[in-house]
């Protein structure tokens, strides 16, 4: 099946979060199943730089309402075909891919991702200028949310699948954007792309796509509720029959403790003792007291309200009195960054904070920590809790979304079934988090049970194959209807 996979980021070329990991690993897994899948991504400087030698000009595009652009073809590091949407006026700039250096959204984001959506619709449309014509267009998050709307109003195009990676980001812009992006006026309707008087890219995608998916079964249920529906619960409830939750997998080559180059010693289920060298290295590199016995808790995350770092900072003084050590890596909210750095200054040797995005360090934390903290308020899927289980670092997670679907709480029953792989708490309070950490630490000090929990996690199959097969089935059902 020919599938156009439209995304605003793809690892390792450009990554701000889990979407980039999925955009690399899912197409790769679908290719292994025999699908012919091409990824379309904007030509940010990072992408063009990484692929400089491969690019071949293919198509020039002049579209109503947008600056001139062209499509370059290239290959992803795994050999998969890649289309790069090159439009210097919109994508060639210093700063983040969604925000400028101060953290403010780029003022022309509607145009930037409107163009991505529009080009995907042209390529999936009946009059596509390309020889390669997709049978399915697979859109991801709000940045390609307008593709199903454009396609809906130009009959004869490919059916669309729309995947929600995080419903909290919707791409909402003022009503005049409809005309600026040359969207048909009929789409600006409560039964369409309109969201309380504005244009919502994501709502357009959810309304016009043939099928909607999200990244875990539990999150698929949660987004139909008032608590986690972000105003779109009504629409999602209506679309219930064509809404499917499919748990993300992980790239098990990239995240494999037995081959990972970021580790100082590789290990697997048969050589778990190799993990300790990574702990000592992590402590040394982070300026923590180098002690093998003390439990070390790690966190790698965007620093946002969603991820619950505020709760971790609140419980930290008690946590280190247990005793335990804490290492934090992330960036985002400036106040949270400052608070995390202040905590490290207050507890030298016991708490270390690194503000920034550091892929290699994130691998070393997964391997070197004893426990991984992921107290997200909501979590569509989450990847770090899967990485940590693979690395023998049981996660402590809040009972929400994909965390429910990928972590088995350690208790008598789950231990008896060899399923216990982490620690789950139910209420998003400092009290419940602390109790859960204490519970995890008491298991940590019971070495026999601890090793069992580590091995249960390491033996789990977090690969993409089963999930990719489910996406393939959805593509087939879209073609059949
Ligand atoms: P989200 O997409 O909501 O940020 P996920 O857990 O799904 O959360 O994916 C986050 C991805 O980004 C993981 O691969 C994680 O390791 C990585 N990541 C997040 N923050 C950092 C950071 N500061 N440095 C390195 N990697 C990070």
Short mmCIF file of C-alpha atoms and ligand atoms in Angstrom, two decimals:
data_model
loop_
_atom_site.label_atom_id
_atom_site.label_comp_id
_atom_site.label_asym_id
_atom_site.label_seq_id
_atom_site.Cartn_x
_atom_site.Cartn_y
_atom_site.Cartn_z
CA UNK A 1 0.00 0.00 0.00
CA UNK A 2 1.29 3.46 -0.86
CA UNK A 3 1.07 5.77 2.16
CA UNK A 4 2.09 9.41 2.53
CA UNK A 5 3.07 10.02 6.17
CA UNK A 6 2.89 13.74 6.96
CA UNK A 7 4.70 15.02 10.03
CA UNK A 8 6.29 18.16 11.44
CA UNK A 9 9.27 16.28 12.92
CA UNK A 10 11.14 13.05 12.32
CA UNK A 11 14.07 11.60 14.31
CA UNK A 12 17.00 11.85 14.06
CA UNK A 13 16.75 14.79 11.65
CA UNK A 14 14.60 17.04 13.79
CA UNK A 15 13.07 16.20 17.16
CA UNK A 16 11.32 18.05 19.95
CA UNK A 17 9.40 15.09 21.39
CA UNK A 18 7.80 11.71 20.93
CA UNK A 19 6.20 12.59 17.58
CA UNK A 20 9.67 12.55 16.00
CA UNK A 21 10.40 9.08 17.36
CA UNK A 22 7.07 7.74 16.11
CA UNK A 23 7.55 9.37 12.69
CA UNK A 24 10.81 7.48 12.31
CA UNK A 25 9.85 4.11 13.76
CA UNK A 26 6.26 3.60 12.54
CA UNK A 27 6.99 4.15 8.81
CA UNK A 28 10.01 1.90 9.20
CA UNK A 29 7.89 -0.87 10.74
CA UNK A 30 5.20 -0.44 8.05
CA UNK A 31 7.89 -0.76 5.40
CA UNK A 32 8.95 -4.05 6.95
CA UNK A 33 5.32 -5.16 6.56
CA UNK A 34 5.55 -4.40 2.85
CA UNK A 35 3.96 -0.94 2.66
CA UNK A 36 5.44 1.70 0.38
CA UNK A 37 5.53 4.66 2.74
CA UNK A 38 6.98 8.10 2.13
CA UNK A 39 7.49 10.68 4.88
CA UNK A 40 6.84 14.37 4.19
CA UNK A 41 8.51 16.89 6.52
CA UNK A 42 9.18 20.66 6.31
CA UNK A 43 12.65 21.72 5.17
CA UNK A 44 13.94 23.25 8.38
CA UNK A 45 17.68 24.09 8.33
CA UNK A 46 18.43 21.03 10.51
CA UNK A 47 16.74 18.72 8.00
CA UNK A 48 18.41 20.22 4.93
CA UNK A 49 21.80 20.21 6.62
CA UNK A 50 21.54 16.57 7.58
CA UNK A 51 20.59 15.55 4.06
CA UNK A 52 22.57 17.96 1.97
CA UNK A 53 24.24 15.41 -0.23
CA UNK A 54 21.13 13.47 -1.14
CA UNK A 55 18.74 16.08 -2.31
CA UNK A 56 17.38 16.04 -5.84
CA UNK A 57 14.90 18.65 -6.97
CA UNK A 58 11.61 17.11 -7.91
CA UNK A 59 8.59 19.41 -7.98
CA UNK A 60 8.05 23.14 -7.88
CA UNK A 61 4.81 24.27 -6.27
CA UNK A 62 3.03 27.61 -6.54
CA UNK A 63 -0.10 27.50 -4.45
CA UNK A 64 -2.71 30.20 -3.91
CA UNK A 65 -2.07 31.99 -0.60
CA UNK A 66 1.45 30.58 -0.05
CA UNK A 67 5.01 31.51 -1.01
CA UNK A 68 6.68 29.40 -3.69
CA UNK A 69 7.98 26.06 -2.50
CA UNK A 70 9.52 22.93 -3.90
CA UNK A 71 9.67 19.31 -2.99
CA UNK A 72 13.05 17.62 -2.58
CA UNK A 73 13.40 13.89 -2.38
CA UNK A 74 15.87 12.13 -0.19
CA UNK A 75 16.31 9.16 2.08
CA UNK A 76 15.92 8.71 5.81
CA UNK A 77 18.84 7.13 7.68
CA UNK A 78 17.06 3.73 7.51
CA UNK A 79 16.79 4.05 3.72
CA UNK A 80 13.10 4.99 3.69
CA UNK A 81 12.00 7.59 1.14
CA UNK A 82 11.60 11.14 2.36
CA UNK A 83 10.04 14.22 0.81
CA UNK A 84 11.23 17.56 2.13
CA UNK A 85 9.00 20.58 1.67
CA UNK A 86 11.49 23.35 0.98
CA UNK A 87 10.15 26.86 1.47
CA UNK A 88 12.93 29.12 2.83
CA UNK A 89 10.56 31.98 3.62
CA UNK A 90 8.63 29.77 6.06
CA UNK A 91 11.14 27.25 7.37
CA UNK A 92 14.68 28.60 7.07
CA UNK A 93 15.20 30.44 10.34
CA UNK A 94 17.13 30.31 13.58
CA UNK A 95 15.28 29.14 16.66
CA UNK A 96 12.87 26.30 17.38
CA UNK A 97 10.62 24.65 14.83
CA UNK A 98 7.43 25.91 16.48
CA UNK A 99 8.76 28.80 18.54
CA UNK A 100 11.39 31.51 18.37
CA UNK A 101 14.33 31.79 20.77
CA UNK A 102 12.21 33.49 23.43
CA UNK A 103 9.73 30.60 23.43
CA UNK A 104 6.98 32.55 21.62
CA UNK A 105 5.10 30.75 18.83
CA UNK A 106 6.20 31.87 15.37
CA UNK A 107 3.58 34.43 14.27
CA UNK A 108 3.23 32.73 10.86
CA UNK A 109 2.70 29.18 12.17
CA UNK A 110 -0.69 29.00 10.45
CA UNK A 111 0.99 29.67 7.11
CA UNK A 112 3.92 27.35 7.86
CA UNK A 113 1.80 24.34 8.72
CA UNK A 114 -1.04 25.37 6.41
CA UNK A 115 1.46 24.89 3.59
CA UNK A 116 2.51 21.49 4.90
CA UNK A 117 -1.16 20.45 5.07
CA UNK A 118 -1.95 21.86 1.64
CA UNK A 119 1.01 20.19 -0.10
CA UNK A 120 0.10 16.84 1.48
CA UNK A 121 -3.45 17.27 0.17
CA UNK A 122 -2.15 18.08 -3.33
CA UNK A 123 0.08 15.01 -3.30
CA UNK A 124 -2.84 12.88 -2.10
CA UNK A 125 -5.30 14.54 -4.48
CA UNK A 126 -6.72 13.38 -7.80
CA UNK A 127 -4.52 15.84 -9.71
CA UNK A 128 -1.26 15.16 -7.91
CA UNK A 129 1.72 16.36 -9.98
CA UNK A 130 3.78 13.42 -8.74
CA UNK A 131 4.09 10.02 -10.42
CA UNK A 132 3.98 8.37 -7.02
CA UNK A 133 0.37 8.67 -5.82
CA UNK A 134 -0.51 7.65 -2.26
CA UNK A 135 -3.56 5.49 -1.60
CA UNK A 136 -3.68 6.77 2.00
CA UNK A 137 -2.57 10.04 3.57
CA UNK A 138 -1.59 9.64 7.22
CA UNK A 139 -1.62 12.98 9.11
CA UNK A 140 -0.12 13.59 12.54
CA UNK A 141 -1.19 16.23 15.06
CA UNK A 142 -2.45 19.72 14.28
CA UNK A 143 0.43 20.63 11.97
CA UNK A 144 -1.08 18.47 9.23
CA UNK A 145 -4.67 18.76 10.50
CA UNK A 146 -5.88 20.77 7.52
CA UNK A 147 -4.92 18.06 5.02
CA UNK A 148 -8.19 16.10 5.46
CA UNK A 149 -10.16 19.36 5.08
CA UNK A 150 -8.40 20.35 1.84
CA UNK A 151 -8.87 16.82 0.52
CA UNK A 152 -12.54 16.71 1.50
CA UNK A 153 -13.29 19.69 -0.73
CA UNK A 154 -11.43 18.33 -3.75
CA UNK A 155 -13.06 15.00 -4.56
CA UNK A 156 -11.20 12.00 -5.85
CA UNK A 157 -8.30 12.17 -3.38
CA UNK A 158 -6.92 9.54 -1.05
CA UNK A 159 -8.62 8.79 2.29
CA UNK A 160 -6.98 10.23 5.40
CA UNK A 161 -6.02 8.81 8.76
CA UNK A 162 -5.47 11.42 11.48
CA UNK A 163 -3.36 10.51 14.51
CA UNK A 164 -3.55 12.49 17.74
CA UNK A 165 -0.21 12.43 19.57
CA UNK A 166 -1.32 15.10 22.04
CA UNK A 167 -4.77 16.67 22.12
CA UNK A 168 -3.48 19.60 24.19
CA UNK A 169 -1.93 21.17 21.08
CA UNK A 170 -4.62 22.10 18.57
CA UNK A 171 -3.33 24.85 16.28
CA UNK A 172 -6.09 27.43 16.81
CA UNK A 173 -5.91 30.65 14.75
CA UNK A 174 -8.16 33.68 14.13
CA UNK A 175 -11.04 33.35 11.64
CA UNK A 176 -9.35 35.37 8.87
CA UNK A 177 -6.84 32.49 8.59
CA UNK A 178 -9.49 30.55 6.64
CA UNK A 179 -9.21 32.94 3.69
CA UNK A 180 -5.46 33.39 4.11
CA UNK A 181 -4.94 29.65 3.68
CA UNK A 182 -7.43 29.42 0.81
CA UNK A 183 -9.58 26.97 2.73
CA UNK A 184 -13.11 26.60 1.36
CA UNK A 185 -15.45 28.83 3.36
CA UNK A 186 -17.88 25.94 3.90
CA UNK A 187 -15.28 24.31 6.14
CA UNK A 188 -15.59 27.17 8.64
CA UNK A 189 -18.56 25.67 10.43
CA UNK A 190 -19.14 23.99 13.83
CA UNK A 191 -19.52 20.79 11.75
CA UNK A 192 -16.08 21.35 10.31
CA UNK A 193 -12.97 23.33 11.18
CA UNK A 194 -14.52 26.06 13.32
CA UNK A 195 -13.81 25.98 17.05
CA UNK A 196 -15.58 28.69 19.08
CA UNK A 197 -15.24 31.28 16.34
CA UNK A 198 -11.64 30.40 15.42
CA UNK A 199 -10.03 28.02 12.97
CA UNK A 200 -8.74 24.82 14.59
CA UNK A 201 -6.31 22.77 12.52
CA UNK A 202 -6.72 19.73 14.76
CA UNK A 203 -10.50 19.88 14.82
CA UNK A 204 -10.51 20.05 11.01
CA UNK A 205 -8.41 16.89 10.94
CA UNK A 206 -10.61 15.09 13.44
CA UNK A 207 -13.77 16.08 11.62
CA UNK A 208 -12.78 15.34 8.02
CA UNK A 209 -10.41 12.37 8.38
CA UNK A 210 -11.78 8.96 7.45
CA UNK A 211 -10.34 7.44 10.58
CA UNK A 212 -8.89 8.93 13.77
CA UNK A 213 -6.29 7.17 15.86
CA UNK A 214 -4.48 8.05 19.02
CA UNK A 215 -1.43 6.59 20.64
CA UNK A 216 -2.85 4.35 23.37
CA UNK A 217 -6.16 2.60 24.07
CA UNK A 218 -6.61 4.33 27.45
CA UNK A 219 -6.01 7.79 25.95
CA UNK A 220 -8.60 7.00 23.25
CA UNK A 221 -11.14 6.59 26.07
CA UNK A 222 -9.92 9.57 28.10
CA UNK A 223 -10.18 12.09 25.25
CA UNK A 224 -13.90 11.41 25.04
CA UNK A 225 -14.36 12.76 28.58
CA UNK A 226 -14.78 16.34 29.82
CA UNK A 227 -11.65 15.96 31.96
CA UNK A 228 -9.22 15.26 29.08
CA UNK A 229 -11.14 16.12 25.92
CA UNK A 230 -9.80 19.70 25.72
CA UNK A 231 -13.15 20.88 24.33
CA UNK A 232 -13.19 18.24 21.56
CA UNK A 233 -14.77 15.44 23.60
CA UNK A 234 -18.16 15.87 21.90
CA UNK A 235 -16.72 15.47 18.42
CA UNK A 236 -14.57 12.54 19.52
CA UNK A 237 -17.55 10.83 21.15
CA UNK A 238 -19.46 11.23 17.90
CA UNK A 239 -16.57 9.70 16.00
CA UNK A 240 -16.26 6.87 18.50
CA UNK A 241 -16.78 4.15 15.85
CA UNK A 242 -13.87 5.40 13.79
CA UNK A 243 -11.54 6.22 16.69
CA UNK A 244 -8.87 3.68 17.62
CA UNK A 245 -6.16 3.74 20.30
CA UNK A 246 -2.95 1.99 19.23
CA UNK A 247 -0.06 1.88 21.67
CA UNK A 248 3.18 3.28 20.28
CA UNK A 249 6.16 1.01 20.11
CA UNK A 250 9.77 2.01 20.59
CA UNK A 251 12.68 1.86 18.22
CA UNK A 252 14.41 -1.15 19.72
CA UNK A 253 17.64 -0.61 17.82
CA UNK A 254 17.97 2.94 19.05
CA UNK A 255 16.93 1.97 22.58
CA UNK A 256 18.79 -1.22 23.29
CA UNK A 257 20.98 -1.48 26.41
CA UNK A 258 23.06 -4.24 24.84
CA UNK A 259 24.26 -2.05 21.95
CA UNK A 260 23.64 1.55 23.09
CA UNK A 261 26.79 3.62 22.40
CA UNK A 262 25.85 6.27 24.98
CA UNK A 263 26.42 3.73 27.77
CA UNK A 264 29.79 3.07 29.38
CA UNK A 265 28.92 -0.60 29.73
CA UNK A 266 26.35 -2.51 27.71
CA UNK A 267 24.12 -5.10 29.36
CA UNK A 268 21.09 -7.28 28.85
CA UNK A 269 18.88 -9.66 30.85
CA UNK A 270 21.82 -12.03 31.27
CA UNK A 271 24.33 -9.40 32.35
CA UNK A 272 22.27 -6.99 34.41
CA UNK A 273 25.27 -6.40 36.69
CA UNK A 274 26.69 -4.25 33.83
CA UNK A 275 24.07 -1.61 34.62
CA UNK A 276 25.92 -0.43 37.74
CA UNK A 277 28.87 1.00 35.77
CA UNK A 278 26.40 3.34 34.09
CA UNK A 279 25.05 4.45 37.46
CA UNK A 280 28.53 5.30 38.74
CA UNK A 281 29.33 7.14 35.50
CA UNK A 282 26.06 9.09 35.69
CA UNK A 283 26.73 10.07 39.31
CA UNK A 284 30.25 11.15 38.41
CA UNK A 285 29.19 13.14 35.35
CA UNK A 286 26.35 14.85 37.21
CA UNK A 287 28.44 15.77 40.24
CA UNK A 288 26.40 13.49 42.52
CA UNK A 289 28.03 11.57 45.37
CA UNK A 290 29.34 8.40 43.77
CA UNK A 291 27.72 5.59 45.77
CA UNK A 292 26.51 2.31 44.33
CA UNK A 293 23.92 1.49 46.99
CA UNK A 294 21.89 4.69 47.24
CA UNK A 295 18.79 4.60 45.01
CA UNK A 296 19.06 7.04 42.10
CA UNK A 297 15.86 8.37 40.52
CA UNK A 298 15.97 9.85 37.01
CA UNK A 299 13.63 12.07 35.01
CA UNK A 300 13.90 13.11 31.34
CA UNK A 301 11.09 15.30 30.14
CA UNK A 302 9.77 18.48 28.68
CA UNK A 303 9.39 20.73 31.72
CA UNK A 304 5.67 21.47 31.53
CA UNK A 305 2.63 21.24 33.76
CA UNK A 306 1.57 18.12 31.81
CA UNK A 307 4.64 16.19 32.91
CA UNK A 308 4.19 16.87 36.65
CA UNK A 309 7.72 18.10 37.35
CA UNK A 310 6.19 20.53 39.88
CA UNK A 311 5.16 17.54 42.01
CA UNK A 312 8.64 16.03 41.83
CA UNK A 313 10.20 19.31 42.93
CA UNK A 314 7.79 19.48 45.86
CA UNK A 315 8.53 15.98 47.14
CA UNK A 316 12.29 16.19 46.45
CA UNK A 317 13.40 17.27 49.96
CA UNK A 318 11.61 14.29 51.51
CA UNK A 319 12.76 11.98 48.76
CA UNK A 320 16.42 12.66 49.32
CA UNK A 321 15.99 12.18 53.06
CA UNK A 322 15.00 8.52 52.49
CA UNK A 323 17.93 8.66 51.33
CA UNK A 324 17.90 8.81 47.53
CA UNK A 325 19.44 10.85 44.72
CA UNK A 326 17.69 12.65 41.90
CA UNK A 327 18.80 13.57 38.39
CA UNK A 328 16.64 15.80 36.20
CA UNK A 329 17.09 16.49 32.47
CA UNK A 330 14.75 18.70 30.50
CA UNK A 331 13.75 22.11 29.30
CA UNK A 332 10.61 24.13 28.82
CA UNK A 333 8.80 26.29 31.33
CA UNK A 334 11.31 28.88 32.57
CA UNK A 335 10.03 28.91 36.17
CA UNK A 336 10.25 25.12 36.34
CA UNK A 337 13.78 25.24 34.89
CA UNK A 338 14.79 27.78 37.54
CA UNK A 339 13.18 25.78 40.34
CA UNK A 340 14.88 22.58 39.22
CA UNK A 341 18.25 24.33 39.10
CA UNK A 342 17.67 25.92 42.52
CA UNK A 343 16.91 22.47 43.96
CA UNK A 344 20.22 21.15 42.65
CA UNK A 345 22.07 24.09 44.21
CA UNK A 346 20.34 23.45 47.54
CA UNK A 347 21.26 19.75 47.61
CA UNK A 348 24.68 19.41 46.02
CA UNK A 349 25.77 15.81 45.63
CA UNK A 350 22.16 14.64 46.00
CA UNK A 351 20.25 16.40 43.23
CA UNK A 352 21.56 17.26 39.74
CA UNK A 353 19.70 19.25 37.09
CA UNK A 354 20.62 19.66 33.45
CA UNK A 355 18.55 22.17 31.51
CA UNK A 356 18.66 21.43 27.81
CA UNK A 357 18.04 18.70 25.25
CA UNK A 358 20.72 16.03 25.38
CA UNK A 359 20.00 12.78 23.58
CA UNK A 360 23.14 10.95 24.80
CA UNK A 361 22.58 11.96 28.41
CA UNK A 362 18.95 10.82 28.20
CA UNK A 363 20.22 7.34 27.27
CA UNK A 364 22.71 7.31 30.14
CA UNK A 365 19.95 8.34 32.58
CA UNK A 366 17.70 5.52 31.36
CA UNK A 367 20.55 3.09 32.02
CA UNK A 368 22.19 4.64 35.07
CA UNK A 369 19.15 5.48 37.19
CA UNK A 370 17.57 2.80 39.39
CA UNK A 371 14.06 4.20 39.01
CA UNK A 372 12.55 6.48 36.37
CA UNK A 373 10.04 9.18 37.34
CA UNK A 374 7.13 9.96 35.02
CA UNK A 375 4.28 11.49 37.02
CA UNK A 376 2.44 12.99 34.01
CA UNK A 377 -0.94 14.58 34.68
CA UNK A 378 -2.01 13.15 31.33
CA UNK A 379 0.05 11.14 28.88
CA UNK A 380 -1.21 10.16 25.42
CA UNK A 381 1.36 7.36 25.26
CA UNK A 382 4.77 8.37 26.57
CA UNK A 383 7.97 6.70 25.46
CA UNK A 384 10.36 7.16 28.34
CA UNK A 385 8.50 4.71 30.58
CA UNK A 386 8.98 2.07 27.87
CA UNK A 387 12.65 2.93 27.36
CA UNK A 388 13.22 2.71 31.10
CA UNK A 389 11.60 -0.74 31.37
CA UNK A 390 13.79 -1.92 28.49
CA UNK A 391 16.83 -0.61 30.40
CA UNK A 392 15.94 -2.38 33.66
CA UNK A 393 14.95 0.92 35.30
CA UNK A 394 11.40 0.45 36.62
CA UNK A 395 9.26 3.57 36.14
CA UNK A 396 7.10 5.34 38.71
CA UNK A 397 4.08 6.61 36.80
CA UNK A 398 0.71 8.28 37.31
CA UNK A 399 -2.22 6.14 36.29
CA UNK A 400 -3.13 7.88 33.05
CA UNK A 401 -3.26 7.24 29.29
CA UNK A 402 -0.45 5.23 27.78
CA UNK A 403 1.23 4.86 31.17
CA UNK A 404 -1.66 2.61 32.26
CA UNK A 405 -1.29 0.58 29.06
CA UNK A 406 2.47 0.05 29.27
CA UNK A 407 3.38 -0.31 32.96
CA UNK A 408 2.19 -3.12 35.26
CA UNK A 409 2.06 -2.00 38.85
CA UNK A 410 4.14 -4.09 41.21
CA UNK A 411 1.88 -5.98 43.62
CA UNK A 412 1.42 -9.53 44.82
CA UNK A 413 -0.73 -10.58 41.87
CA UNK A 414 1.45 -9.01 39.17
CA UNK A 415 4.60 -10.39 40.80
CA UNK A 416 3.10 -13.87 40.84
CA UNK A 417 2.36 -13.59 37.12
CA UNK A 418 5.83 -12.20 36.31
CA UNK A 419 4.23 -9.02 35.05
CA UNK A 420 5.19 -6.41 37.65
CA UNK A 421 7.35 -3.86 35.82
CA UNK A 422 6.90 -0.54 37.61
CA UNK A 423 5.00 1.46 40.20
CA UNK A 424 1.69 3.20 39.53
CA UNK A 425 -0.05 5.85 41.65
CA UNK A 426 -3.65 6.92 41.22
CA UNK A 427 -4.14 10.43 42.56
CA UNK A 428 -2.07 13.28 41.18
CA UNK A 429 -1.01 14.52 44.63
CA UNK A 430 2.37 14.87 46.36
CA UNK A 431 1.04 12.48 49.01
CA UNK A 432 0.28 9.69 46.53
CA UNK A 433 3.51 10.25 44.64
CA UNK A 434 5.55 10.03 47.85
CA UNK A 435 3.76 6.88 49.02
CA UNK A 436 4.45 5.34 45.61
CA UNK A 437 8.14 6.29 45.74
CA UNK A 438 8.39 4.77 49.23
CA UNK A 439 6.75 1.60 47.97
CA UNK A 440 9.21 1.45 45.07
CA UNK A 441 12.17 2.02 47.38
CA UNK A 442 11.11 -0.76 49.72
CA UNK A 443 11.09 -3.15 46.75
CA UNK A 444 14.46 -1.71 45.64
CA UNK A 445 15.95 -2.78 48.97
CA UNK A 446 14.55 -6.31 48.54
CA UNK A 447 17.11 -7.31 45.90
CA UNK A 448 15.48 -10.55 44.80
CA UNK A 449 12.09 -9.00 44.08
CA UNK A 450 13.78 -5.94 42.59
CA UNK A 451 15.68 -8.00 40.04
CA UNK A 452 12.42 -9.73 39.09
CA UNK A 453 10.72 -6.39 38.45
CA UNK A 454 13.69 -5.24 36.36
CA UNK A 455 13.70 -8.42 34.28
CA UNK A 456 9.93 -8.36 33.76
CA UNK A 457 10.28 -4.91 32.19
CA UNK A 458 13.32 -5.87 30.10
CA UNK A 459 11.55 -8.95 28.75
CA UNK A 460 8.47 -7.04 27.58
CA UNK A 461 7.95 -6.62 23.85
CA UNK A 462 7.72 -2.90 23.12
CA UNK A 463 8.53 -3.33 19.43
CA UNK A 464 6.49 -1.71 16.69
CA UNK A 465 5.44 -4.77 14.70
CA UNK A 466 2.10 -5.48 16.38
CA UNK A 467 1.10 -1.80 16.40
CA UNK A 468 2.22 -1.25 12.80
CA UNK A 469 0.00 -4.17 11.75
CA UNK A 470 -2.96 -2.41 13.40
CA UNK A 471 -2.27 0.79 11.43
CA UNK A 472 -2.09 -1.28 8.27
CA UNK A 473 -5.53 -2.77 9.05
CA UNK A 474 -6.94 0.73 9.50
CA UNK A 475 -5.51 1.81 6.14
CA UNK A 476 -7.18 -1.22 4.57
CA UNK A 477 -10.52 -0.45 6.20
CA UNK A 478 -10.33 3.15 4.90
CA UNK A 479 -9.80 1.85 1.37
CA UNK A 480 -12.65 -0.67 1.70
CA UNK A 481 -15.23 1.96 2.80
P1 LIG B 1 6.49 14.04 24.73
O1 LIG B 1 6.41 13.68 23.28
O2 LIG B 1 5.18 14.40 25.34
O3 LIG B 1 7.54 15.05 25.02
P2 LIG B 1 7.37 11.28 25.14
O4 LIG B 1 7.75 10.53 26.36
O5 LIG B 1 6.36 10.67 24.25
O6 LIG B 1 6.94 12.74 25.57
O7 LIG B 1 8.67 11.49 24.26
C1 LIG B 1 9.68 12.34 24.65
C2 LIG B 1 10.91 12.02 23.84
O8 LIG B 1 11.80 13.13 23.89
C3 LIG B 1 11.67 10.85 24.39
O9 LIG B 1 12.40 10.24 23.37
C4 LIG B 1 12.60 11.55 25.40
O10 LIG B 1 13.71 10.79 25.71
C5 LIG B 1 12.95 12.79 24.64
N1 LIG B 1 13.30 13.92 25.48
C6 LIG B 1 12.48 14.76 26.14
N2 LIG B 1 13.18 15.74 26.77
C7 LIG B 1 14.48 15.48 26.48
C8 LIG B 1 15.71 16.14 26.83
N3 LIG B 1 15.73 17.23 27.59
N4 LIG B 1 16.85 15.62 26.35
C9 LIG B 1 16.85 14.51 25.58
N5 LIG B 1 15.73 13.85 25.22
C10 LIG B 1 14.56 14.33 25.66
#
